[in-house]
mmCIF file of C-alpha atoms in Angstrom:
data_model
loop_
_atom_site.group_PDB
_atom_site.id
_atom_site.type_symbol
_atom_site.label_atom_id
_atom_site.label_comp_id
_atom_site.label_asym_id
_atom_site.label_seq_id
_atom_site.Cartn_x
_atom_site.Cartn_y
_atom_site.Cartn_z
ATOM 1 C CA UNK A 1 255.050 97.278 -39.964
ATOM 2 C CA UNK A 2 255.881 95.919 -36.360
ATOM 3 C CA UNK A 3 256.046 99.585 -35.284
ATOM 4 C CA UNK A 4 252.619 101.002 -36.882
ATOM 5 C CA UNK A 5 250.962 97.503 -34.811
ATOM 6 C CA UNK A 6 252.453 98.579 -31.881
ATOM 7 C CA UNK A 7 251.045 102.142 -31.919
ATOM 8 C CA UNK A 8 247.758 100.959 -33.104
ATOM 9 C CA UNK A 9 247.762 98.619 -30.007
ATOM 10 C CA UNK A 10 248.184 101.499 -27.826
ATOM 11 C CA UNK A 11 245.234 102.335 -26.585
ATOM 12 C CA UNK A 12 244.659 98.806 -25.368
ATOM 13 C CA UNK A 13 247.557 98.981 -22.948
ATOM 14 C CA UNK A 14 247.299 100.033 -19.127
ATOM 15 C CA UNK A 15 248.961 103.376 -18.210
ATOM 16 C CA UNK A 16 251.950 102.252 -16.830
ATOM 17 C CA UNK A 17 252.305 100.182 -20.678
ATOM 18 C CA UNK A 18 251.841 103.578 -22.191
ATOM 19 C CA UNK A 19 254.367 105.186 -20.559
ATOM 20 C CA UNK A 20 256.891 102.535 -21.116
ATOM 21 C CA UNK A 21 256.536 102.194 -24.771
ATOM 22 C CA UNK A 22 256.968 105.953 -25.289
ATOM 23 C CA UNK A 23 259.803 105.593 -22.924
ATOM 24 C CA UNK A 24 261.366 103.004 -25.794
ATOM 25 C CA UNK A 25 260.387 105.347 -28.485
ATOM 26 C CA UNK A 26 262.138 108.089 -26.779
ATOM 27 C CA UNK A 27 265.236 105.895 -26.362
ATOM 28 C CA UNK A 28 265.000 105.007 -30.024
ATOM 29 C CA UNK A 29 264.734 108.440 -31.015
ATOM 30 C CA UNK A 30 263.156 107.818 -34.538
ATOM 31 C CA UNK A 31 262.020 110.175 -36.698
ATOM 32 C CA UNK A 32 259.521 108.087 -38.284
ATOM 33 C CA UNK A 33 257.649 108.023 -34.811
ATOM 34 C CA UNK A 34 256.717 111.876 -35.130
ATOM 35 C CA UNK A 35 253.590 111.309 -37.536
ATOM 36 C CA UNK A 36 251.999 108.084 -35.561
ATOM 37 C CA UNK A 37 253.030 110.418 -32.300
ATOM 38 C CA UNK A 38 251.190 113.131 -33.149
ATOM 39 C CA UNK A 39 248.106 110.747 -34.048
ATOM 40 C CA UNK A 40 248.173 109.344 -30.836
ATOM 41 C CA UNK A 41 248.814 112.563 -28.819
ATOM 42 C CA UNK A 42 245.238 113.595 -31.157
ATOM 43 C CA UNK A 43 243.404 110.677 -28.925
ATOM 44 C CA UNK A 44 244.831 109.929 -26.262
ATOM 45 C CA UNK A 45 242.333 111.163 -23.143
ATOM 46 C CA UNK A 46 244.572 111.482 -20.177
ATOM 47 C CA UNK A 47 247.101 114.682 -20.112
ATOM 48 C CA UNK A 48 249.624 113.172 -18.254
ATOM 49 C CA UNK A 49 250.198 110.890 -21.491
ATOM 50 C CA UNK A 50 249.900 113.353 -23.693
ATOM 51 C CA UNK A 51 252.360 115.422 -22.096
ATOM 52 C CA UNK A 52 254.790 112.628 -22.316
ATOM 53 C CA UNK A 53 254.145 112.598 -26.414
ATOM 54 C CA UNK A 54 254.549 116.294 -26.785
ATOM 55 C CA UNK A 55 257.455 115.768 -24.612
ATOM 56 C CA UNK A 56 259.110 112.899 -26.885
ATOM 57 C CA UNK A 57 257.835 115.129 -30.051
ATOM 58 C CA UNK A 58 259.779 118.119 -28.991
ATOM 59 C CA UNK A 59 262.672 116.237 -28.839
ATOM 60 C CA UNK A 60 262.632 114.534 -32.564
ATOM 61 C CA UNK A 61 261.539 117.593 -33.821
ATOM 62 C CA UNK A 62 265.115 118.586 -34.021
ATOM 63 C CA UNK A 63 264.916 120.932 -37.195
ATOM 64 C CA UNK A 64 261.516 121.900 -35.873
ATOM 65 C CA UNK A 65 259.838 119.765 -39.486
ATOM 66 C CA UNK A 66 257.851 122.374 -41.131
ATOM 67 C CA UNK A 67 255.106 119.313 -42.478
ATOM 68 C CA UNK A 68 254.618 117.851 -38.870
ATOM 69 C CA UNK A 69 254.430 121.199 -37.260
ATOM 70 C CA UNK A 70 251.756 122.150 -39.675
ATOM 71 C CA UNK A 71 250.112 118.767 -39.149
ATOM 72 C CA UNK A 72 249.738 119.426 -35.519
ATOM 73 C CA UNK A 73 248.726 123.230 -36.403
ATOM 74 C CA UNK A 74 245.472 121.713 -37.822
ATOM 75 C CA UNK A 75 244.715 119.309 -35.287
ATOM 76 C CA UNK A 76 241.367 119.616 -34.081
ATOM 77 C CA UNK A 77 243.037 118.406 -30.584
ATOM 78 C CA UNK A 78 243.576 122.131 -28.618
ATOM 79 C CA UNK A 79 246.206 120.157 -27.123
ATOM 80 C CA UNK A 80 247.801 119.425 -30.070
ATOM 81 C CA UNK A 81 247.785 122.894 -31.374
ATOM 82 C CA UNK A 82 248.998 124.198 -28.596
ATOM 83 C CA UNK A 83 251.739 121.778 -28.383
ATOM 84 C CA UNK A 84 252.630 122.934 -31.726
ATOM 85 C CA UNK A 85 253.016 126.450 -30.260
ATOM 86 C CA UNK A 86 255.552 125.114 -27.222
ATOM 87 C CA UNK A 87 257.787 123.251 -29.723
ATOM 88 C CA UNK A 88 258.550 125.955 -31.615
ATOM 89 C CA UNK A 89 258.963 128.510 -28.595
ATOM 90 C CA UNK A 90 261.714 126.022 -27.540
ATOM 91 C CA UNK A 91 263.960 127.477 -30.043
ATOM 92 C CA UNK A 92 263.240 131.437 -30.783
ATOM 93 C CA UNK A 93 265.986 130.756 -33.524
ATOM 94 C CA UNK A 94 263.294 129.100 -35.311
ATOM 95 C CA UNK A 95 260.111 130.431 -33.783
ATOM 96 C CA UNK A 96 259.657 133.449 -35.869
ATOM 97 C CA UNK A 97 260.711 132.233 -39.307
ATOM 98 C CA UNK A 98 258.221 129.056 -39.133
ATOM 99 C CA UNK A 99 255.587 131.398 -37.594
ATOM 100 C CA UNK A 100 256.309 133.844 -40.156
ATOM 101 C CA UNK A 101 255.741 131.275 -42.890
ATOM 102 C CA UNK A 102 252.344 130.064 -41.090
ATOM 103 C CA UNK A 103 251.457 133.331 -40.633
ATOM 104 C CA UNK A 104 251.097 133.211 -44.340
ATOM 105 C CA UNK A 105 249.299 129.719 -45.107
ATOM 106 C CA UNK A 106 245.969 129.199 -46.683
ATOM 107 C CA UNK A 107 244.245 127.689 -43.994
ATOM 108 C CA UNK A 108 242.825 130.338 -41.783
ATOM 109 C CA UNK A 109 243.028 128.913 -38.528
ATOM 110 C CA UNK A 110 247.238 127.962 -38.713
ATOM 111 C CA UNK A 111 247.282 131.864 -39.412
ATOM 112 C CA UNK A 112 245.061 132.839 -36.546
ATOM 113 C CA UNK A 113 246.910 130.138 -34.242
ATOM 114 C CA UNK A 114 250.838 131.418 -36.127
ATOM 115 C CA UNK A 115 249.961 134.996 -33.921
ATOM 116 C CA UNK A 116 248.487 133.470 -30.953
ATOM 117 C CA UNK A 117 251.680 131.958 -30.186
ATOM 118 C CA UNK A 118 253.011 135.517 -30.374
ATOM 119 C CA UNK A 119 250.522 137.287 -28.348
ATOM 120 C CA UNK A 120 252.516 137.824 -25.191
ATOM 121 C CA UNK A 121 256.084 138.278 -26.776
ATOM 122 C CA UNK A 122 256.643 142.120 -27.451
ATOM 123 C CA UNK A 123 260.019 141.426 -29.748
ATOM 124 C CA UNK A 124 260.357 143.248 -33.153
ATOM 125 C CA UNK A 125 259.767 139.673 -34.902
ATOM 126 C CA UNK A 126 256.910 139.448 -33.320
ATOM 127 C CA UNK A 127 255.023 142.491 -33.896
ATOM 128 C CA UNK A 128 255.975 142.402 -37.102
ATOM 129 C CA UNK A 129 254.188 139.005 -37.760
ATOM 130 C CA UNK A 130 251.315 139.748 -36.038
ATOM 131 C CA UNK A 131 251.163 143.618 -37.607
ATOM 132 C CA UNK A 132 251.149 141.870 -41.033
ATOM 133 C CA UNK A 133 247.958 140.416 -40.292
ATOM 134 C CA UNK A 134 246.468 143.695 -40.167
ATOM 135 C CA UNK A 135 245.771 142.820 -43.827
ATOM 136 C CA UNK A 136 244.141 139.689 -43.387
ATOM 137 C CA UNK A 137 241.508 138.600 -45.344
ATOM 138 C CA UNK A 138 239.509 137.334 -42.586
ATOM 139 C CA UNK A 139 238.211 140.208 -40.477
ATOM 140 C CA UNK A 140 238.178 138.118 -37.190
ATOM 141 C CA UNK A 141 241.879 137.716 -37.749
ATOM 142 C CA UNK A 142 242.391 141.430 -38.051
ATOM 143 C CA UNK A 143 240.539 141.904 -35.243
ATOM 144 C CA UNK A 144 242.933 139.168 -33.109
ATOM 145 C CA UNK A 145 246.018 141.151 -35.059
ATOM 146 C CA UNK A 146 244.556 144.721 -33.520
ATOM 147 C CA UNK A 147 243.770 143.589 -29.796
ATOM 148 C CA UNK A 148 247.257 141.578 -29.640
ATOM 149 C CA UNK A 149 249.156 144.785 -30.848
ATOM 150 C CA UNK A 150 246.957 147.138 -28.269
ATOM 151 C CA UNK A 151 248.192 144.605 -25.500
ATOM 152 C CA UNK A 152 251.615 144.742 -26.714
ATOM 153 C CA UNK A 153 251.465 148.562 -26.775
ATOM 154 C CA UNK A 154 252.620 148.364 -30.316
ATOM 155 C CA UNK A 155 253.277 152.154 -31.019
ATOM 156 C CA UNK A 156 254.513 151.688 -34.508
ATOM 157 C CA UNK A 157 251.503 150.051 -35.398
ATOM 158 C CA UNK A 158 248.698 153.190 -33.620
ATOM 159 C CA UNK A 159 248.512 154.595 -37.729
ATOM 160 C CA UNK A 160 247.666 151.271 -39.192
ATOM 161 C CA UNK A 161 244.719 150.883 -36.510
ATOM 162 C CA UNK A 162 243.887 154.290 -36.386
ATOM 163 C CA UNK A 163 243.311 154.262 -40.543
ATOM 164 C CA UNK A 164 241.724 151.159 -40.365
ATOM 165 C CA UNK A 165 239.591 151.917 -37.141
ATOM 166 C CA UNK A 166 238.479 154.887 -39.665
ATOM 167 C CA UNK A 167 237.320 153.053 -42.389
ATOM 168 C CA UNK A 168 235.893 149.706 -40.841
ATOM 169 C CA UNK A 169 232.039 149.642 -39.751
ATOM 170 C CA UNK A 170 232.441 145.962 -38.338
ATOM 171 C CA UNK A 171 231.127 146.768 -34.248
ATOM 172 C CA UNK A 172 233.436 144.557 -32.924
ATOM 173 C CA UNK A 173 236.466 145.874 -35.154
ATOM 174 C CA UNK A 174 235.637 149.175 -34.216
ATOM 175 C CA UNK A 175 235.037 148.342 -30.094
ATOM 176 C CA UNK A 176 238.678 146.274 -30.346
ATOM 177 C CA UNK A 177 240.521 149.274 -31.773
ATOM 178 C CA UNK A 178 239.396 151.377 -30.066
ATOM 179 C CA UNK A 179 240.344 149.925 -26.606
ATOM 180 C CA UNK A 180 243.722 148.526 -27.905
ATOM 181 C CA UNK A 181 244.606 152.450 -28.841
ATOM 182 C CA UNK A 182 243.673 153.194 -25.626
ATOM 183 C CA UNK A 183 246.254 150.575 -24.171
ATOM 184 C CA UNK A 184 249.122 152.022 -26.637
ATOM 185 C CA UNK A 185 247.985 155.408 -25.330
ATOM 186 C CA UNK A 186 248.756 157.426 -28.538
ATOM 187 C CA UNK A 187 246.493 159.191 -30.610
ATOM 188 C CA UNK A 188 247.588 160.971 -33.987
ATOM 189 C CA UNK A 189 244.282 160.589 -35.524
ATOM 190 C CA UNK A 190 242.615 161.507 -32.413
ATOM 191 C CA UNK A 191 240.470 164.283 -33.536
ATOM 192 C CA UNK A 192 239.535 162.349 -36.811
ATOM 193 C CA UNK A 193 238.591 159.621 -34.551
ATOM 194 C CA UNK A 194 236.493 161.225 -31.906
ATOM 195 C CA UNK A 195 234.572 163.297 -34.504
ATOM 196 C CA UNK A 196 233.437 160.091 -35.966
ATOM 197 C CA UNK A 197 231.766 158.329 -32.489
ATOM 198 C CA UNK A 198 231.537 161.419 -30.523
ATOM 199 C CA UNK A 199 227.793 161.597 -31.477
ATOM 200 C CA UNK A 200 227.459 157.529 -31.288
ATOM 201 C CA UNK A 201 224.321 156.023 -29.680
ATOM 202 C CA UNK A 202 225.715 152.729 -30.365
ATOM 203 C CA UNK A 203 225.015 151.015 -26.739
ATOM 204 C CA UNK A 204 228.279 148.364 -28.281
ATOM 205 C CA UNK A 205 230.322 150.936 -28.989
ATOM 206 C CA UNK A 206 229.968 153.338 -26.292
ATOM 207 C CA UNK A 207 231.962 152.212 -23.688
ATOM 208 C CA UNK A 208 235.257 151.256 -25.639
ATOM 209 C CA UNK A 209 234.469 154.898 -27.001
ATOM 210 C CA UNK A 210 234.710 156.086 -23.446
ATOM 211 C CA UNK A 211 237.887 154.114 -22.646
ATOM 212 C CA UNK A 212 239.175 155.759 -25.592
ATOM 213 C CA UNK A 213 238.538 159.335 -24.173
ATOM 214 C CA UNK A 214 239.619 158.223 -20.618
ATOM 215 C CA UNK A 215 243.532 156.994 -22.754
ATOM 216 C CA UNK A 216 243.903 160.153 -24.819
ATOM 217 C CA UNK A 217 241.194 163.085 -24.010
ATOM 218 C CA UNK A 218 242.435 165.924 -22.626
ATOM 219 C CA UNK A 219 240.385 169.342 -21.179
ATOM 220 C CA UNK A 220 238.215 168.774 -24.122
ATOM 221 C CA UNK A 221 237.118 165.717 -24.240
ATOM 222 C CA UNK A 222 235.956 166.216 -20.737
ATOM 223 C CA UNK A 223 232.837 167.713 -22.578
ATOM 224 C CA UNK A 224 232.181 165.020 -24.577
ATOM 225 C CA UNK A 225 232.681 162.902 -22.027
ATOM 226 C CA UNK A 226 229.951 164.682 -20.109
ATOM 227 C CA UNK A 227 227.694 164.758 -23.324
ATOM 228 C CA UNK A 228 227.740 161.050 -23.762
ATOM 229 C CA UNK A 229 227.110 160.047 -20.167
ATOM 230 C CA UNK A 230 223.816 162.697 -19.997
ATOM 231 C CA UNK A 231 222.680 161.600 -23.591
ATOM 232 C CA UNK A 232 222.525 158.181 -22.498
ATOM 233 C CA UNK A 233 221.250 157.167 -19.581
ATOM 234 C CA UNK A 234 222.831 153.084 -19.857
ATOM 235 C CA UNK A 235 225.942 154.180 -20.294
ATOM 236 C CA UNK A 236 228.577 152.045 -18.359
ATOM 237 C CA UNK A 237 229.042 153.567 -14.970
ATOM 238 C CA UNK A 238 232.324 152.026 -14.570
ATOM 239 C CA UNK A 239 233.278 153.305 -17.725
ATOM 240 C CA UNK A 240 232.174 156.415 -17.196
ATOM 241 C CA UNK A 241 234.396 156.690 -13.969
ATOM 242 C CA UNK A 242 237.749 154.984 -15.083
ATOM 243 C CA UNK A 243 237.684 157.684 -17.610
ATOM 244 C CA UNK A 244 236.899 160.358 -15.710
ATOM 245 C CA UNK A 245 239.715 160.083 -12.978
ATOM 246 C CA UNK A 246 242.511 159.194 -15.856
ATOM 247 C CA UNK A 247 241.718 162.490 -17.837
ATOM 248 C CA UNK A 248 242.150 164.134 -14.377
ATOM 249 C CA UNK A 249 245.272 162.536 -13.826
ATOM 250 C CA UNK A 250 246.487 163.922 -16.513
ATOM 251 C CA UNK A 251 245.806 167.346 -16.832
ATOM 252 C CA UNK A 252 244.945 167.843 -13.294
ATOM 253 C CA UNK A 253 242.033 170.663 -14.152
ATOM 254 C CA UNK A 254 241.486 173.053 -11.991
ATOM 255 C CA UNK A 255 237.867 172.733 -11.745
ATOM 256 C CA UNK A 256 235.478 170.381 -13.559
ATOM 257 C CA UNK A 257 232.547 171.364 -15.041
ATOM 258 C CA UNK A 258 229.664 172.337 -12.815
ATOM 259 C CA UNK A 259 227.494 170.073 -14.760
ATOM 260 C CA UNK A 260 229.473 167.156 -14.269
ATOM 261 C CA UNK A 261 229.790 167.742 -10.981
ATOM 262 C CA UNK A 262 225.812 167.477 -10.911
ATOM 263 C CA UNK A 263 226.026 164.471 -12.540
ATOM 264 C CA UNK A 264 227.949 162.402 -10.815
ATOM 265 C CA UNK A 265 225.999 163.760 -7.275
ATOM 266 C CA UNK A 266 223.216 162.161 -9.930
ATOM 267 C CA UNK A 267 225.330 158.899 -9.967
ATOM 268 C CA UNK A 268 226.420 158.595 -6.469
ATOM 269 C CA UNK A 269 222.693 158.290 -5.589
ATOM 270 C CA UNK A 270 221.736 155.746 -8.460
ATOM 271 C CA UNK A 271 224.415 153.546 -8.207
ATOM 272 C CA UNK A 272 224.737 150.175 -6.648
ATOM 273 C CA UNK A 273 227.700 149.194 -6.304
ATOM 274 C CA UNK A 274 229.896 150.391 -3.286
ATOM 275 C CA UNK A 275 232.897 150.586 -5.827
ATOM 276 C CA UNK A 276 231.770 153.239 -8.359
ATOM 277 C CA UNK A 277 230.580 155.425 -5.052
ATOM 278 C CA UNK A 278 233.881 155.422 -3.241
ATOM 279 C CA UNK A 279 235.270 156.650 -6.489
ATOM 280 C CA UNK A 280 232.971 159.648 -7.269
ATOM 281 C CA UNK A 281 233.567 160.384 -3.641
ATOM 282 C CA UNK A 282 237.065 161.104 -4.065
ATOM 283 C CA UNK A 283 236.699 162.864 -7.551
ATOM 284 C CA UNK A 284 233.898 164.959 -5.826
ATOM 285 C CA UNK A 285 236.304 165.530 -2.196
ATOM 286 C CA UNK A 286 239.230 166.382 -5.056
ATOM 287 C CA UNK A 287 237.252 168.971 -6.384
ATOM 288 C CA UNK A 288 237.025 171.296 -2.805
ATOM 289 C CA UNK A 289 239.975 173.551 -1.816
ATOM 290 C CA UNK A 290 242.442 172.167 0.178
ATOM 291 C CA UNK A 291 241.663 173.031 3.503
ATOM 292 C CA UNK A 292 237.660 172.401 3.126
ATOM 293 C CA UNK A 293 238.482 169.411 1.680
ATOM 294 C CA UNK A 294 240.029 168.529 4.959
ATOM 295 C CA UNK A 295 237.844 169.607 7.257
ATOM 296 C CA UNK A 296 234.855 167.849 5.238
ATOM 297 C CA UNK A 297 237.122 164.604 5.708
ATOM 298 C CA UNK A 298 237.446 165.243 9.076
ATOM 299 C CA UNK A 299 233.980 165.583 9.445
ATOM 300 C CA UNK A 300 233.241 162.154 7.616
ATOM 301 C CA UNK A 301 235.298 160.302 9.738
ATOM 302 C CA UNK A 302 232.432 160.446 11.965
ATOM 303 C CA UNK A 303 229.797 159.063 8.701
ATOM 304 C CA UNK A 304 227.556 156.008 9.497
ATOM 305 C CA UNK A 305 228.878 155.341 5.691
ATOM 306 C CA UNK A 306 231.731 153.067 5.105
ATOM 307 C CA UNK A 307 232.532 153.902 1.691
ATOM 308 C CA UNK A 308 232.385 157.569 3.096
ATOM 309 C CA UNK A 309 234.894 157.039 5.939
ATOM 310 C CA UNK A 310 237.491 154.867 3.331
ATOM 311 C CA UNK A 311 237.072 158.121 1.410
ATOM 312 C CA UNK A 312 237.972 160.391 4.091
ATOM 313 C CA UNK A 313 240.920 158.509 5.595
ATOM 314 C CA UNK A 314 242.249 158.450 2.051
ATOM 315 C CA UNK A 315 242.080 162.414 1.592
ATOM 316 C CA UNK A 316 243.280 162.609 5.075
ATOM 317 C CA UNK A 317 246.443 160.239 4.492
ATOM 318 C CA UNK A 318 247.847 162.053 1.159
ATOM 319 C CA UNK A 319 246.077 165.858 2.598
ATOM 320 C CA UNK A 320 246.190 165.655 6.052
ATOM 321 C CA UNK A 321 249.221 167.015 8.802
ATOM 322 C CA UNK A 322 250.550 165.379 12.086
ATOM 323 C CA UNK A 323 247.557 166.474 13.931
ATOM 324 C CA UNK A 324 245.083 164.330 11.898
ATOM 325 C CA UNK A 325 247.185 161.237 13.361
ATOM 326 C CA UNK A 326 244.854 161.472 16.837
ATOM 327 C CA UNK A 327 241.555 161.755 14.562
ATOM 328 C CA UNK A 328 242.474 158.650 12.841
ATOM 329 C CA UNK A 329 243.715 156.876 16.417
ATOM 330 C CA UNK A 330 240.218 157.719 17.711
ATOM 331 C CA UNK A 331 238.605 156.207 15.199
ATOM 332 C CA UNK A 332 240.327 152.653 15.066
ATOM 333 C CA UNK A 333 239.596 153.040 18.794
ATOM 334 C CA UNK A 334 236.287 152.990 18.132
ATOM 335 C CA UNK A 335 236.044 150.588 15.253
ATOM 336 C CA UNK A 336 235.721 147.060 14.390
ATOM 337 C CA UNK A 337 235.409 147.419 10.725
ATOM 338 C CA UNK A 338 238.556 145.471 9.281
ATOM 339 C CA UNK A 339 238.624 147.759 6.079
ATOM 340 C CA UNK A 340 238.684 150.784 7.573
ATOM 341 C CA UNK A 341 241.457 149.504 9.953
ATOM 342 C CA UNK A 342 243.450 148.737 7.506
ATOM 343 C CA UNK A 343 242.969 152.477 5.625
ATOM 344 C CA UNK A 344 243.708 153.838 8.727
ATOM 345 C CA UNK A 345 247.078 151.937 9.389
ATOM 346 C CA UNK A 346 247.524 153.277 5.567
ATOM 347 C CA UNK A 347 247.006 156.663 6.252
ATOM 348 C CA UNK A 348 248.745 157.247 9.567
ATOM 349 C CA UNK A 349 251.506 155.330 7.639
ATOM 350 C CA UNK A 350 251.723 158.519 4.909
ATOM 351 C CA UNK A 351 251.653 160.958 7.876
ATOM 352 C CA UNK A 352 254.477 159.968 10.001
ATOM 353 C CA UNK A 353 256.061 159.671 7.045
ATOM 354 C CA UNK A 354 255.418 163.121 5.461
ATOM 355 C CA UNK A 355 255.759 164.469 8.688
ATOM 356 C CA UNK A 356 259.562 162.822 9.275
ATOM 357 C CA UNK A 357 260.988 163.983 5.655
#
């Protein structure tokens, strides 16, 4: 009794009181301190203090206490929960088997917060906890399961997604799925898949759709690519872009289409922001022959156009020859722009060095 007075008396004490009474309590090491500890770790306002309870609670947790963990699970105190997540990380021994076991508990929030502890730990336990949530009852838990996995690059886990990515008509199910197989970059179902949004008008879905494309298209998908950005006139520049140059990455085409060529000369000229022109600049300078690529650099250098100049020392650093070196010495001559300085110091960079192997 003398013990539950003392912690109910504990928000009448000064700071410095606090922090000696948990002091005695961590001397004392009780066990019958966890449950009032986690109570006052629920209330107290200041996170120094409760940083000192979690600490105290970590320690007397020594078989990590199923009940009290689960206690602190269902807090309504984010602090609390969290702290919940920290004591069991202390000990991956028994991290995944009490995870495992909340992963599986009644109340929906312990199973959404049993995976969140797992979201940035790649291990086999872990993607298999979080993978068995897949079949959750909740969907906004599946949908947690499916964008943790895509982070984690969980490739044992693309036919799960891609099935269930098939069958779901939940928008943001479909838009998380979609970008999280993009991030594992595999595609098996890939032609089942794009047959079913290719068409899409969905302004939601549409850009994950086109991060999709951007992960796993190929020659072909360039087309559809195309199709989408003409057929709708919001879609997401940015988007748009980021999927263009990784498909080009990747199979390095010889030539794009003439139409989307045309389109993003169409883009270039409706777009605001200076980002999304410098890259269409390069995709369209990529698309000349060497050597008139070159000389139009050459001739930029000389643009009243930033963005147009950072495009043309760039094609000049990774196209250019030892000659090029004066052109870009001229122009930091006459410059006091400290972006295109630093391109230039960039580029020259890449030509002495090409030039020396």
């Amino acid at each position: 009794m003398k013990t539950r007075i003392e912690f109910n008396n504990f928000f009448n004490k000064s700071r410095n009181e606090k922090l000696s009474f948990l002091e005695g309590i961590e001397r004392i090491k009780d066990a019958s301190a966890i449950e009032p500890l986690i109570e006052l770790m629920e209330k107290e306002e200041e996170t120094g203090i409760k940083e000192k309870i979690l600490l105290i609670l970590g320690e007397l947790i020594h078989d990590y206490d199923y009940k009290s963990l689960e206690k602190m699970f269902t807090s309504c105190d984010p602090f609390t929960r969290n702290g919940a997540i920290e004591i069991l990380k202390e000990s991956k021994v028994h991290l995944y088997k009490h995870l495992k076991r909340l992963s599986e508990h009644p109340d929906k929030d312990i199973r959404k917060f049993s995976i969140d502890a797992l979201k940035e730990d790649p291990s086999a336990e872990s993607l298999e906890i979080i993978s068995s949530r897949l079949t959750d009852k909740e969907i906004n838990i599946r949908i947690t399961a499916v964008e943790y996995l895509g982070n984690l690059k969980a490739i044992d886990c693309t036919d799960k997604i891609e099935n269930m990515l098939l069958n779901e008509d939940n928008l943001l199910f479909i838009c998380t799925a979609l970008e999280s197989l993009a991030n594992i970059g595999t595609a098996q179902k890939r032609k089942q898949i794009i047959d079913k949004f290719k068409n899409t008008d969905n302004p939601i879905i549409l850009p994950s759709f086109i991060k999709y494309i951007g992960a796993i298209g190929g020659k072909d998908e360039l087309t559809i690519l195309l199709k989408l950005a003409i057929k709708d006139k919001n879609v997401v520049k940015r988007e748009f872009i980021d999927a263009l140059e990784s498909i080009m990455y990747r199979i390095k085409p010889e030539k794009l289409p003439k139409d989307m060529i045309a389109l993003l000369r169409k883009t270039i000229e409706t777009t605001d922001i200076n980002g999304d022109k410098y890259e269409i600049l390069k995709i369209l300078s990529s698309e000349e022959e060497n050597n008139e690529k070159l000389n139009i650099a050459r001739r930029k250098l000389k643009s009243d156009s930033i963005l147009e100049v950072l495009s043309a020392i760039e094609i000049i650093g990774e196209e250019g020859n030892k000659e090029d070196i004066d052109l870009l010495d001229e122009l930091a001559d006459s410059t006091e722009n400290d972006d295109i300085l630093e391109a230039i110091g960039d580029a020259a960079t890449k030509l002495i060095r090409k030039n020396s192997e």
